[in-house]
Short mmCIF file of C-alpha atoms in Angstrom, two decimals:
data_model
loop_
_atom_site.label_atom_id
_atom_site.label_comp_id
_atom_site.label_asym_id
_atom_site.label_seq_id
_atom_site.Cartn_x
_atom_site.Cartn_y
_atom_site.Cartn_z
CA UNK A 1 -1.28 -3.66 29.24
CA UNK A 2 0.83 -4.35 26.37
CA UNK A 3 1.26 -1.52 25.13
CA UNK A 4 1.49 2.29 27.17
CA UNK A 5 0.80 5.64 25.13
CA UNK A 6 4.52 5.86 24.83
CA UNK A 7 5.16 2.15 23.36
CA UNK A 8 1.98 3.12 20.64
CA UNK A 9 3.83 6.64 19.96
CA UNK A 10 7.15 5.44 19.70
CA UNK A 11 5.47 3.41 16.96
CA UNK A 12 2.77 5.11 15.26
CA UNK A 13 4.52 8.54 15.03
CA UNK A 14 7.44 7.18 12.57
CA UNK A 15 5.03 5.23 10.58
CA UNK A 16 3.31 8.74 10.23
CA UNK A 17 6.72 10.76 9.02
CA UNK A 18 7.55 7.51 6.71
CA UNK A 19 4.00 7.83 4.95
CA UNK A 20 4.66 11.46 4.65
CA UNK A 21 7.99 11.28 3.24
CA UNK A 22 7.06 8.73 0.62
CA UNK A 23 4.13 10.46 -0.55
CA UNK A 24 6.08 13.92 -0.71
CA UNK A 25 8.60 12.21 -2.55
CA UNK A 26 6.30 10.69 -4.80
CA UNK A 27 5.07 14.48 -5.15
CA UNK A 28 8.17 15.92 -5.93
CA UNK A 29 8.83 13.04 -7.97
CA UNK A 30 5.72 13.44 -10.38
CA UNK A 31 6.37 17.79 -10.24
CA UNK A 32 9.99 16.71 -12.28
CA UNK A 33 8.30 14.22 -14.21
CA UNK A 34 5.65 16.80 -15.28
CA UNK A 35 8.43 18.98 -16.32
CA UNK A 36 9.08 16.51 -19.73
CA UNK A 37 4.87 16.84 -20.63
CA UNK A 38 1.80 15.36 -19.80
CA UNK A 39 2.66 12.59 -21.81
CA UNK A 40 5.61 11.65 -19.42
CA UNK A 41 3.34 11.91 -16.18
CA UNK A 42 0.13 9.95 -18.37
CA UNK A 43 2.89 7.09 -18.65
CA UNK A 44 4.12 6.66 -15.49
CA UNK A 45 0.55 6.81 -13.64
CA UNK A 46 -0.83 4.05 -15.87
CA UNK A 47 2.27 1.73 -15.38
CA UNK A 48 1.86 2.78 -11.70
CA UNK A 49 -1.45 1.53 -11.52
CA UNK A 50 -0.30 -1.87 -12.54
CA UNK A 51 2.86 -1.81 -10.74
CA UNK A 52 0.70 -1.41 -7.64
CA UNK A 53 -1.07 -4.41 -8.81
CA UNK A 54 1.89 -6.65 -9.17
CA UNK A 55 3.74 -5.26 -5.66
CA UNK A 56 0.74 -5.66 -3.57
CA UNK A 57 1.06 -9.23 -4.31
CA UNK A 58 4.09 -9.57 -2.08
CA UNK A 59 3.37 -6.81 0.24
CA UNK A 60 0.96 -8.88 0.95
CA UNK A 61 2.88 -11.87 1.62
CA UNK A 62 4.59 -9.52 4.10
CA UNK A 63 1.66 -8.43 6.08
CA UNK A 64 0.92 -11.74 5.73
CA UNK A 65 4.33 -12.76 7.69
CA UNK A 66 4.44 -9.79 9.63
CA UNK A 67 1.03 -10.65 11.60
CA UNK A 68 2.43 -14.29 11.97
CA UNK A 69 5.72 -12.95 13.61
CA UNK A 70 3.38 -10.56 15.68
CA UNK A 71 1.79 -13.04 16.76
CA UNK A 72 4.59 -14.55 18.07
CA UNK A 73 6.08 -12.47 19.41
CA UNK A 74 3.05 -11.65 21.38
CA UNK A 75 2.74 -15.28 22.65
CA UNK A 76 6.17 -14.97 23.47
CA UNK A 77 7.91 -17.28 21.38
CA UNK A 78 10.54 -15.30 19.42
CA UNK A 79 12.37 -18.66 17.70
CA UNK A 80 9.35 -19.70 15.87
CA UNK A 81 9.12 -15.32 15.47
CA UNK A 82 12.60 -16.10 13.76
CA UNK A 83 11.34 -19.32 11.56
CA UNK A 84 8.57 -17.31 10.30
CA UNK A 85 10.78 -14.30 9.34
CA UNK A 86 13.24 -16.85 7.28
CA UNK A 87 10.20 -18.33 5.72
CA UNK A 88 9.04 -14.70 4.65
CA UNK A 89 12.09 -13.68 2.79
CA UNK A 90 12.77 -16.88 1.14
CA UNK A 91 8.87 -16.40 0.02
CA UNK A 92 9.13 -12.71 -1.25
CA UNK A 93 12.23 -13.16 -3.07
CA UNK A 94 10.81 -16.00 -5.16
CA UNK A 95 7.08 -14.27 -6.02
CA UNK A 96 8.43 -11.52 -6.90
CA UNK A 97 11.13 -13.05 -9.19
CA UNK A 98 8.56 -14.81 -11.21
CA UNK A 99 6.18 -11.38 -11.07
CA UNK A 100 9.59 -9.38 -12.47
CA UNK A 101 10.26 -12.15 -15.04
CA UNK A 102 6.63 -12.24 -16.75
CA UNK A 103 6.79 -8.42 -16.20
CA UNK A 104 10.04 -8.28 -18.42
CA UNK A 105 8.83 -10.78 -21.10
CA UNK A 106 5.03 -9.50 -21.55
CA UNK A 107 5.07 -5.91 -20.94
CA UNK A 108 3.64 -4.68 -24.17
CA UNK A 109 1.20 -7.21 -24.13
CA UNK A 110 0.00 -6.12 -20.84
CA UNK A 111 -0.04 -2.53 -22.18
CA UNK A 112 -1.71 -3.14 -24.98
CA UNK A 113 -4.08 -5.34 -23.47
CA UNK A 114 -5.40 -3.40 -20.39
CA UNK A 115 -4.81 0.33 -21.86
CA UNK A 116 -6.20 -0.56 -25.75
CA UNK A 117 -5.64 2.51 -28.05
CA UNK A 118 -3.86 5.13 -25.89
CA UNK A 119 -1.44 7.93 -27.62
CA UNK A 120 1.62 6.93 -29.05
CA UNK A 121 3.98 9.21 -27.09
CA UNK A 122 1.95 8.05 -23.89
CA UNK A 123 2.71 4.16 -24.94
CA UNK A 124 6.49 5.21 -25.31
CA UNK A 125 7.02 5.95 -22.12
CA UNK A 126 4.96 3.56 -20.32
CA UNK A 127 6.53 0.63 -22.05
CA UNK A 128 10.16 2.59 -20.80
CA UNK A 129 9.87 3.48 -17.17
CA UNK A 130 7.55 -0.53 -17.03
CA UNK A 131 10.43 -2.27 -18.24
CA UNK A 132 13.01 -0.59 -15.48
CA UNK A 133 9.80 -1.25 -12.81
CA UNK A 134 9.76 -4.90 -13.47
CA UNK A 135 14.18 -5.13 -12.40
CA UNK A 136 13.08 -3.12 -9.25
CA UNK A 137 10.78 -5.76 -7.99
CA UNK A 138 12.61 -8.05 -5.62
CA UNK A 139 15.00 -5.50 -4.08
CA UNK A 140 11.35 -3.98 -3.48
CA UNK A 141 9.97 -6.84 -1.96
CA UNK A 142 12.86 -7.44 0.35
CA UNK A 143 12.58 -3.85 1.59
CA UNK A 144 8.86 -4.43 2.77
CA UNK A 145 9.61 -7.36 3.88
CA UNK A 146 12.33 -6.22 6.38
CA UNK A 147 9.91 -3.28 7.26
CA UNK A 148 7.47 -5.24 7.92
CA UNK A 149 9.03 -7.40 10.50
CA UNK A 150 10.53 -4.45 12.00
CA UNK A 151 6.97 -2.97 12.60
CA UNK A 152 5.93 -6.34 14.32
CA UNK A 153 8.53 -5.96 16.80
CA UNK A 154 7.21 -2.69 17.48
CA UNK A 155 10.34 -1.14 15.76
CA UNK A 156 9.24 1.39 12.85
CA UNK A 157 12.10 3.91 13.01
CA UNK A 158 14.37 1.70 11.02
CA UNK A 159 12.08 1.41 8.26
CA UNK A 160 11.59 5.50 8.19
CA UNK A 161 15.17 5.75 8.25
CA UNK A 162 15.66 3.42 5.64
CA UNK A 163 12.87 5.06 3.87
CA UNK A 164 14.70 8.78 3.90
CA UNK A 165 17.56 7.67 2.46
CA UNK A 166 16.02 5.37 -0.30
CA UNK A 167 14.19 8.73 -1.54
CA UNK A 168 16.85 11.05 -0.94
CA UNK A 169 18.54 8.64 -3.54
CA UNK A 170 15.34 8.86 -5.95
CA UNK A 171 15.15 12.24 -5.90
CA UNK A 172 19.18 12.97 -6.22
CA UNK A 173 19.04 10.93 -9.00
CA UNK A 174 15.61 11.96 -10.32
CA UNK A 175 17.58 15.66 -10.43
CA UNK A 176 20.97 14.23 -12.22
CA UNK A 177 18.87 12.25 -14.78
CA UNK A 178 16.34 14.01 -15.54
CA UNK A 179 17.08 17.79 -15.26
CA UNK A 180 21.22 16.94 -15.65
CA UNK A 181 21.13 14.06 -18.61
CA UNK A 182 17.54 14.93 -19.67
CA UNK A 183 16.14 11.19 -19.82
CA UNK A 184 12.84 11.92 -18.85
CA UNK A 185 11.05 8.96 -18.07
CA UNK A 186 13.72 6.51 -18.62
CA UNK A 187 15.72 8.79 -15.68
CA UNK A 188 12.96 8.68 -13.23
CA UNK A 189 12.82 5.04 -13.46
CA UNK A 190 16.74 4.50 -12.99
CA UNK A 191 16.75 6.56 -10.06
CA UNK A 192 13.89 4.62 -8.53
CA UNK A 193 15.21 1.03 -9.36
CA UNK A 194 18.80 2.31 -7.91
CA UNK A 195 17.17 3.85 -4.42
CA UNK A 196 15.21 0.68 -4.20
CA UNK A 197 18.53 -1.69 -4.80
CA UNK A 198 20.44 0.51 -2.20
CA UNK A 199 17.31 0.26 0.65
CA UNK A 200 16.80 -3.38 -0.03
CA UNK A 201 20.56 -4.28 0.92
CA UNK A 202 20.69 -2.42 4.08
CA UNK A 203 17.37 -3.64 5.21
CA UNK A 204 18.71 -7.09 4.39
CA UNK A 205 22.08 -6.31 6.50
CA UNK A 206 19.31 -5.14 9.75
CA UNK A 207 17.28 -8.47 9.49
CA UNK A 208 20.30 -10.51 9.95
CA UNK A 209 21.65 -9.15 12.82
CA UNK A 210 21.43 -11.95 15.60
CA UNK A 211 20.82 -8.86 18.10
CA UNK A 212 17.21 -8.16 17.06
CA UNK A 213 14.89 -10.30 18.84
CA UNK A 214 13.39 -11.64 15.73
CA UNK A 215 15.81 -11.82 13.15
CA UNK A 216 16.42 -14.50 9.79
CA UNK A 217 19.27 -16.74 10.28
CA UNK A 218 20.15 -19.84 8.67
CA UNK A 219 19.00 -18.97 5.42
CA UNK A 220 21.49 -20.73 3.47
CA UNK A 221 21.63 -23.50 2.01
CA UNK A 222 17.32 -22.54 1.38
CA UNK A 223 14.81 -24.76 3.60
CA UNK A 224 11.23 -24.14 3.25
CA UNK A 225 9.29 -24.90 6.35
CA UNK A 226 5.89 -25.99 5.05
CA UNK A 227 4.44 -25.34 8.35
CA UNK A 228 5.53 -21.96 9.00
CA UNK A 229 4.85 -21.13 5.22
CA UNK A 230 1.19 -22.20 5.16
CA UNK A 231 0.75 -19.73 8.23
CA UNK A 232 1.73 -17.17 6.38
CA UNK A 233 -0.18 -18.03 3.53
CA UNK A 234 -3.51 -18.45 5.48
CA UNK A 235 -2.81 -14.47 5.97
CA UNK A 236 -1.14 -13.83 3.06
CA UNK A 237 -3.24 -15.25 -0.06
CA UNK A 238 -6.80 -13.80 1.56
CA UNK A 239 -4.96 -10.53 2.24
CA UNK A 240 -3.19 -10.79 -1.35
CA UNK A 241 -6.15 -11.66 -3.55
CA UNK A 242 -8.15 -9.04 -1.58
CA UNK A 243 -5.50 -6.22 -2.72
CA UNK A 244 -4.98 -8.07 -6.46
CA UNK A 245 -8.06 -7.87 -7.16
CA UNK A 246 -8.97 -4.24 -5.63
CA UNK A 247 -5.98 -3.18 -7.50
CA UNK A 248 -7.22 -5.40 -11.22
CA UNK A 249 -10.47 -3.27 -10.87
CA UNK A 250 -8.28 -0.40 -10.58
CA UNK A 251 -6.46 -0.69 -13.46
CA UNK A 252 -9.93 -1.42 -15.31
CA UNK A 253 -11.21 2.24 -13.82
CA UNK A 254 -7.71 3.74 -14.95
CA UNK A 255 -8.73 2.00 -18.57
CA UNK A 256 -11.88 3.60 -18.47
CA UNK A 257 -10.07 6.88 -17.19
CA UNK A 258 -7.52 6.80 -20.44
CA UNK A 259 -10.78 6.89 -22.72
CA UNK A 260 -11.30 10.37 -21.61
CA UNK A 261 -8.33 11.84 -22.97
CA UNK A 262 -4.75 12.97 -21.31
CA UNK A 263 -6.24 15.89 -19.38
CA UNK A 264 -8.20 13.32 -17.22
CA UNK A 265 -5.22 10.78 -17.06
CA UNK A 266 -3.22 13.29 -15.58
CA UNK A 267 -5.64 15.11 -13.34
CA UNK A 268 -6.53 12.13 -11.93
CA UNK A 269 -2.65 11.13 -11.70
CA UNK A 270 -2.02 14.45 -9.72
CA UNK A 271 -5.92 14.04 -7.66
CA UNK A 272 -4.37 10.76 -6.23
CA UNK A 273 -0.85 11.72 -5.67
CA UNK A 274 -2.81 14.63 -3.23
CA UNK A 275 -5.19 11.73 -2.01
CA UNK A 276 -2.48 9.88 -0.54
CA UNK A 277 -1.46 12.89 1.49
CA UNK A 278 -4.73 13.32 2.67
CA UNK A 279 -4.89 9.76 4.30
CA UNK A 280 -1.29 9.53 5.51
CA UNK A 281 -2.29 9.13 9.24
CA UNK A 282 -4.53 6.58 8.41
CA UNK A 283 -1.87 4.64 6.67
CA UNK A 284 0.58 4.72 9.22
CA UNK A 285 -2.25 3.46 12.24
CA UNK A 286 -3.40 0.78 9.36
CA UNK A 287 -0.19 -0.41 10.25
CA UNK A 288 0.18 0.09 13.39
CA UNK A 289 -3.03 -2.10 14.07
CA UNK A 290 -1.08 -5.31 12.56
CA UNK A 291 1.64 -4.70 15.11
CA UNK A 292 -0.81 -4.17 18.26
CA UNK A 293 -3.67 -6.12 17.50
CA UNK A 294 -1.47 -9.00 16.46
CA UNK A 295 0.80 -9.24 19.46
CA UNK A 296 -2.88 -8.51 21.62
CA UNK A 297 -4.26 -12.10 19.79
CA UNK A 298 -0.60 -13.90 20.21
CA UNK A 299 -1.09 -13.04 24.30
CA UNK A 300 -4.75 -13.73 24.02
CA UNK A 301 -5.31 -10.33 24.90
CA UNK A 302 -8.65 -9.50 23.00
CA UNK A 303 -10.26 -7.26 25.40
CA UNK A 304 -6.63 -4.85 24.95
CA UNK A 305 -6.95 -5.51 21.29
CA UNK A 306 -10.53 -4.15 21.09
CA UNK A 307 -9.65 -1.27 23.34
CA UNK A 308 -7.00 -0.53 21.37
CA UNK A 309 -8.55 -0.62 17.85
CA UNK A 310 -11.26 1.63 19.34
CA UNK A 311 -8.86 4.05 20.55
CA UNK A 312 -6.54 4.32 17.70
CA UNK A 313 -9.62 4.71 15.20
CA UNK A 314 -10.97 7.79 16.88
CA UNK A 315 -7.03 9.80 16.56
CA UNK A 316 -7.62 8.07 12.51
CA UNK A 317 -10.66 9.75 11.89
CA UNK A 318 -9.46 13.11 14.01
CA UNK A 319 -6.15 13.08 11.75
CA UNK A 320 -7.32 12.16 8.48
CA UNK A 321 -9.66 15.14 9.05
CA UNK A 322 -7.05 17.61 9.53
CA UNK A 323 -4.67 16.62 6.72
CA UNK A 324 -7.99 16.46 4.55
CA UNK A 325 -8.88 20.39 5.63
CA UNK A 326 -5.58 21.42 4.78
CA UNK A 327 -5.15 20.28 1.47
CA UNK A 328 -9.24 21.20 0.77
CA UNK A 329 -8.14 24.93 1.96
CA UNK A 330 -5.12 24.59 -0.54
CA UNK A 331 -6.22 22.97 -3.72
CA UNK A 332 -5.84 25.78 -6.13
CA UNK A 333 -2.11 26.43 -4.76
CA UNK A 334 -0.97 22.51 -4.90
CA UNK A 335 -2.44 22.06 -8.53
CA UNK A 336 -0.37 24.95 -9.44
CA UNK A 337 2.85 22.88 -8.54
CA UNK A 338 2.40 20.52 -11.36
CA UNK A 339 2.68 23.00 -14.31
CA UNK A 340 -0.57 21.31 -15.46
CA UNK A 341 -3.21 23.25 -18.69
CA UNK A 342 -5.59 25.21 -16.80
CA UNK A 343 -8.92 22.17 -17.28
CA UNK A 344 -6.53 19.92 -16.00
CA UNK A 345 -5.98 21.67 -12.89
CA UNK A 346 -9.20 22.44 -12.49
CA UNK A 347 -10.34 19.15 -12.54
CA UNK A 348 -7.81 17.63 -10.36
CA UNK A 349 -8.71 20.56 -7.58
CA UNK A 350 -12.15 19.41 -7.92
CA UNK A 351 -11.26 15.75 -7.71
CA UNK A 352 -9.12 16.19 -4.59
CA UNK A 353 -11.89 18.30 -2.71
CA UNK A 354 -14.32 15.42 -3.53
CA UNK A 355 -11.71 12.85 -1.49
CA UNK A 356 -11.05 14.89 1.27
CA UNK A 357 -14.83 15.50 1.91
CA UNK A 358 -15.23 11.56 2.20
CA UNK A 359 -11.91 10.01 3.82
CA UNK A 360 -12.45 11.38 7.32
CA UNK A 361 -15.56 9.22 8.10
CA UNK A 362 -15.25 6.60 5.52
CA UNK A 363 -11.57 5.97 4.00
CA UNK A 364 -11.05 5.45 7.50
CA UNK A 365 -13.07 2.22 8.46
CA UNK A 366 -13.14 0.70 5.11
CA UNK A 367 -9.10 1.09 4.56
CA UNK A 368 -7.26 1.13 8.16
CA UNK A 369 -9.55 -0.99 10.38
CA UNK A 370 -9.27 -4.18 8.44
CA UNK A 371 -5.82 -4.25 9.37
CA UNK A 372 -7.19 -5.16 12.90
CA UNK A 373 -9.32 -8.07 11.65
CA UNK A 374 -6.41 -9.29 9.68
CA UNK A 375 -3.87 -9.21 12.43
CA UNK A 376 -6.68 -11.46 14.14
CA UNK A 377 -6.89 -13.85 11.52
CA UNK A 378 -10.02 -13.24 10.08
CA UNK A 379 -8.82 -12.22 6.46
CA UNK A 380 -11.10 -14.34 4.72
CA UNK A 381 -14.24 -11.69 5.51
CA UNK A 382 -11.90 -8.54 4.57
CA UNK A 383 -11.20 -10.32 1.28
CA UNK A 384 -14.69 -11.30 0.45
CA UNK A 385 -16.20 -7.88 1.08
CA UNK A 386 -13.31 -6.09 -0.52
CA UNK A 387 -13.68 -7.77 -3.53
CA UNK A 388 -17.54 -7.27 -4.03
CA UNK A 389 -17.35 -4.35 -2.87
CA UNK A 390 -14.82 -3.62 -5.78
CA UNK A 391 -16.42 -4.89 -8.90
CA UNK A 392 -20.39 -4.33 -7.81
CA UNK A 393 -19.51 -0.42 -6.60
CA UNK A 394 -16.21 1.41 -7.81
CA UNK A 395 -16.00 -0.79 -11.31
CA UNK A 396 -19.62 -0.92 -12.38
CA UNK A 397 -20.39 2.49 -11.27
CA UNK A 398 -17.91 3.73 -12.44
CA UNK A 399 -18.74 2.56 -15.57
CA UNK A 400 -22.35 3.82 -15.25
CA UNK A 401 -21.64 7.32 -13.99
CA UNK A 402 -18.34 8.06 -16.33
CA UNK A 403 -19.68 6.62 -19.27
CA UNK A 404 -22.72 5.81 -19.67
CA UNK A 405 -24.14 9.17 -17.39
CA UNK A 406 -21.71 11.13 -18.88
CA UNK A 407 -19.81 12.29 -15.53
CA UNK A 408 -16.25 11.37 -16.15
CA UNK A 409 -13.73 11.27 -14.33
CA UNK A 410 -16.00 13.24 -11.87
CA UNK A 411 -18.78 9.84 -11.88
CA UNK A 412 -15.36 7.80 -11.07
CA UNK A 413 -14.64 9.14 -8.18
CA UNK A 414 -18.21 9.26 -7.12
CA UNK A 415 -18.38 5.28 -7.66
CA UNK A 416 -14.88 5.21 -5.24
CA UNK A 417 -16.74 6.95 -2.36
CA UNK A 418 -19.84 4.16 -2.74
CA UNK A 419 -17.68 1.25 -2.85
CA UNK A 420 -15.75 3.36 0.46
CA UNK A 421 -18.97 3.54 2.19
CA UNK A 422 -19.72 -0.74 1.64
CA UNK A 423 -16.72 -1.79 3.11
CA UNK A 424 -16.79 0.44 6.25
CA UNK A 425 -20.46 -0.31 6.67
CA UNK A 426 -19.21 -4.34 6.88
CA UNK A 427 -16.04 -4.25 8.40
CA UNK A 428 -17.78 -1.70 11.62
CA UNK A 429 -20.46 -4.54 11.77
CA UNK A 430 -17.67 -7.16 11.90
CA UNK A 431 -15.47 -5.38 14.64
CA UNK A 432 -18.72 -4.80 16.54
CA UNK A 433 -20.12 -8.79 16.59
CA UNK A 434 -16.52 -9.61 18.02
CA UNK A 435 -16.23 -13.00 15.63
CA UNK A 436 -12.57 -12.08 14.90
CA UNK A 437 -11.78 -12.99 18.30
CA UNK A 438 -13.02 -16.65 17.83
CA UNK A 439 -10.01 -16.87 14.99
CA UNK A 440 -7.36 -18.51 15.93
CA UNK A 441 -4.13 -20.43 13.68
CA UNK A 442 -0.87 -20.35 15.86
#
């Protein structure tokens, strides 16, 4: 077996903290922002809906390398593992310094044109904590890089290391800036861009040590291995365009979402801040499953990888259901940190019961077990369902139930739980034909 309990353990249970420290960081982090108004927390969660957007794109890439390095690794051949992890950074680094240069030089056109007529104050800050966003980019993109090789070596306490200490940095600074030099918004963002800088140059300095068994050397002078970077990019653009364009039809739901007012902006800013806490274990065995199913396929494994998936997907479901209870059980109290009106906390109670009801039995497949079809290869499937999926369920009925019914933001998230229930429905029926296995590219 390639992997014992303790191997999967050793690398699921970091990946668990690391989810849970960034998402109650990103807590804390939206409880000071929601100490300088509504308008400050509106802001941020509409720029964060496109700064998703534009990160995913190179996350992606890194998935994209991480599976080929996997692979690798799994095969057995750690200098090509090494190739592929040179080829990744030099690829990261340049997307995302053309995303953070158009970022920089059309940010109020992309406002103006996604968001239309929202409040002025709300526009203020948006533009603001955007424009310090767009410098954080690359050092971002490094970072996941880094952690994502990490992970495919089966290593994911560096990255939660690396993790604490980037948001111990956010939210030190978050405290000195906002609550010490009251900058509001403007604060927030420098203390993000600054924990991202610092995380990005030690991750750098652990990727380049010869000791790892996959590590980047020889990066200078720059050499681009066509090869290597069309592997990555058989993974990469499916897996990227999947995410772009799940995270484009978000943005057009937030859109729709700012035409209800602030109080649904920032309910459904706090509702998904919650959601991701709900869903952390899921996250962290989404990874996982790149990491295990991907050295299974490099050893031609894919009975262990199937076994494995199985397995793993059953403690998913079983955790995602307890995080879900407890949060259910504790709406009223977790609303209450966010100093929110009283029909703004009661909507974003309402809207975080709604998730936790669904993600057990259907976040699950539809989020975390296409991770094992991608670390097999077959990303063109995950990327053609998740992007139907998308725009025939959560856009159009979202525009349907919000609007058009009259359901708000309450319709949305009813439209999120259809499109949910697609994509597991697909990706379960993929799993279970076993045509991933036949995919092969290394």
């Amino acid at each position: 077996m390639l992997f014992t309990r303790k191997s999967l353990a050793k690398l699921i249970v970091p990946l668990i903290f690391e989810q849970l420290l960034n998402v109650t960081i990103g807590m804390v982090d939206t409880i000071m922002v929601a100490s300088c108004g509504e308008a400050a927390v509106s802001g941020i969660s509409l720029v964060d809906s496109i700064n998703i957007l534009l990160i995913n794109i190179f996350s992606a890439l890194a998935s994209g390398g991480a599976v080929v390095t996997a692979q690798y690794i799994g095969k057995g051949d750690t200098e090509q593992g090494c190739e592929s992890a040179n080829q990744l950074v030099i690829a990261v680094i340049a997307v995302s310094a053309v995303i953070s240069a158009a970022a920089l030089l059309f940010r109020p056109l992309i406002l103006r044109a996604i968001f239309g007529a929202i409040e002025p104050e709300v526009m203020d800050n948006a533009l603001i904590y955007f424009m310090i966003s767009a410098f954080s980019y690359p050092f971002l993109a490094l970072y996941n890089a880094g952690a994502a090789l990490f992970r495919s070596m089966g290593n994911s306490k560096l990255s939660l290391y690396t993790s604490l200490v980037m948001n111990l940095i956010n939210i030190s600074g978050n405290a000195l800036l906002i609550y010490g030099f009251g900058l509001g918004v403007l604060g927030a963002a420098l203390a993000t861009l600054i924990s991202r800088i610092c995380a990005s140059v030690f991750m750098f300095v652990m990727i380049v040590n010869p000791h790892n068994p996959v590590h980047v050397h020889h990066l200078f002078p720059l050499r681009v291995n066509w090869k290597m970077v069309k592997n990555i990019l058989r993974i990469g653009i499916p897996n990227g365009l999947e995410n772009s364009m799940f995270q484009i039809g978000k943005v057009l739901v937030s859109s729709l979402i700012a035409s209800f007012g602030t109080v649904a902006i920032a309910a459904n800013a706090v509702a998904s801040n919650i959601a991701s806490m709900q869903v952390i274990p899921g996250s962290a065995i989404g990874l996982a499953l790149i990491t295990v199913v991907g050295q299974c396929v490099g050893a031609r494994e894919y009975k262990q990888a199937r076994e494995y998936t199985f397995k793993l997907m059953l403690v998913n479901i079983a955790s995602v259901g307890l995080t879900s209870l407890i949060v259910c059980l504790n709406v009223s109290r977790i609303a209450g940190w966010y100093h929110l009106t009283s029909d703004t906390a009661s909507l974003a109670a309402q809207l975080m019961i709604i998730h936790g009801i669904f993600a057990p039995c259907i976040w699950t497949p539809s989020f975390s077990l296409p991770n094992a079809l991608r670390a097999a290869n077959d990303v063109k499937f995950t990327m053609i369902v998740s992007i139907l999926s998308m725009w025939f369920c959560r856009i159009m009925l979202s525009y349907i139930l919000g609007r058009y019914m009259n359901l708000g933001l309450i319709g949305v998230y009813i439209a999120m739980i259809c499109d949910w229930a697609v994509r597991a429905i697909c990706f379960i029926w993929r799993f279970w034909r076993g045509k991933w296995m036949q995919k092969q590219y290394i």
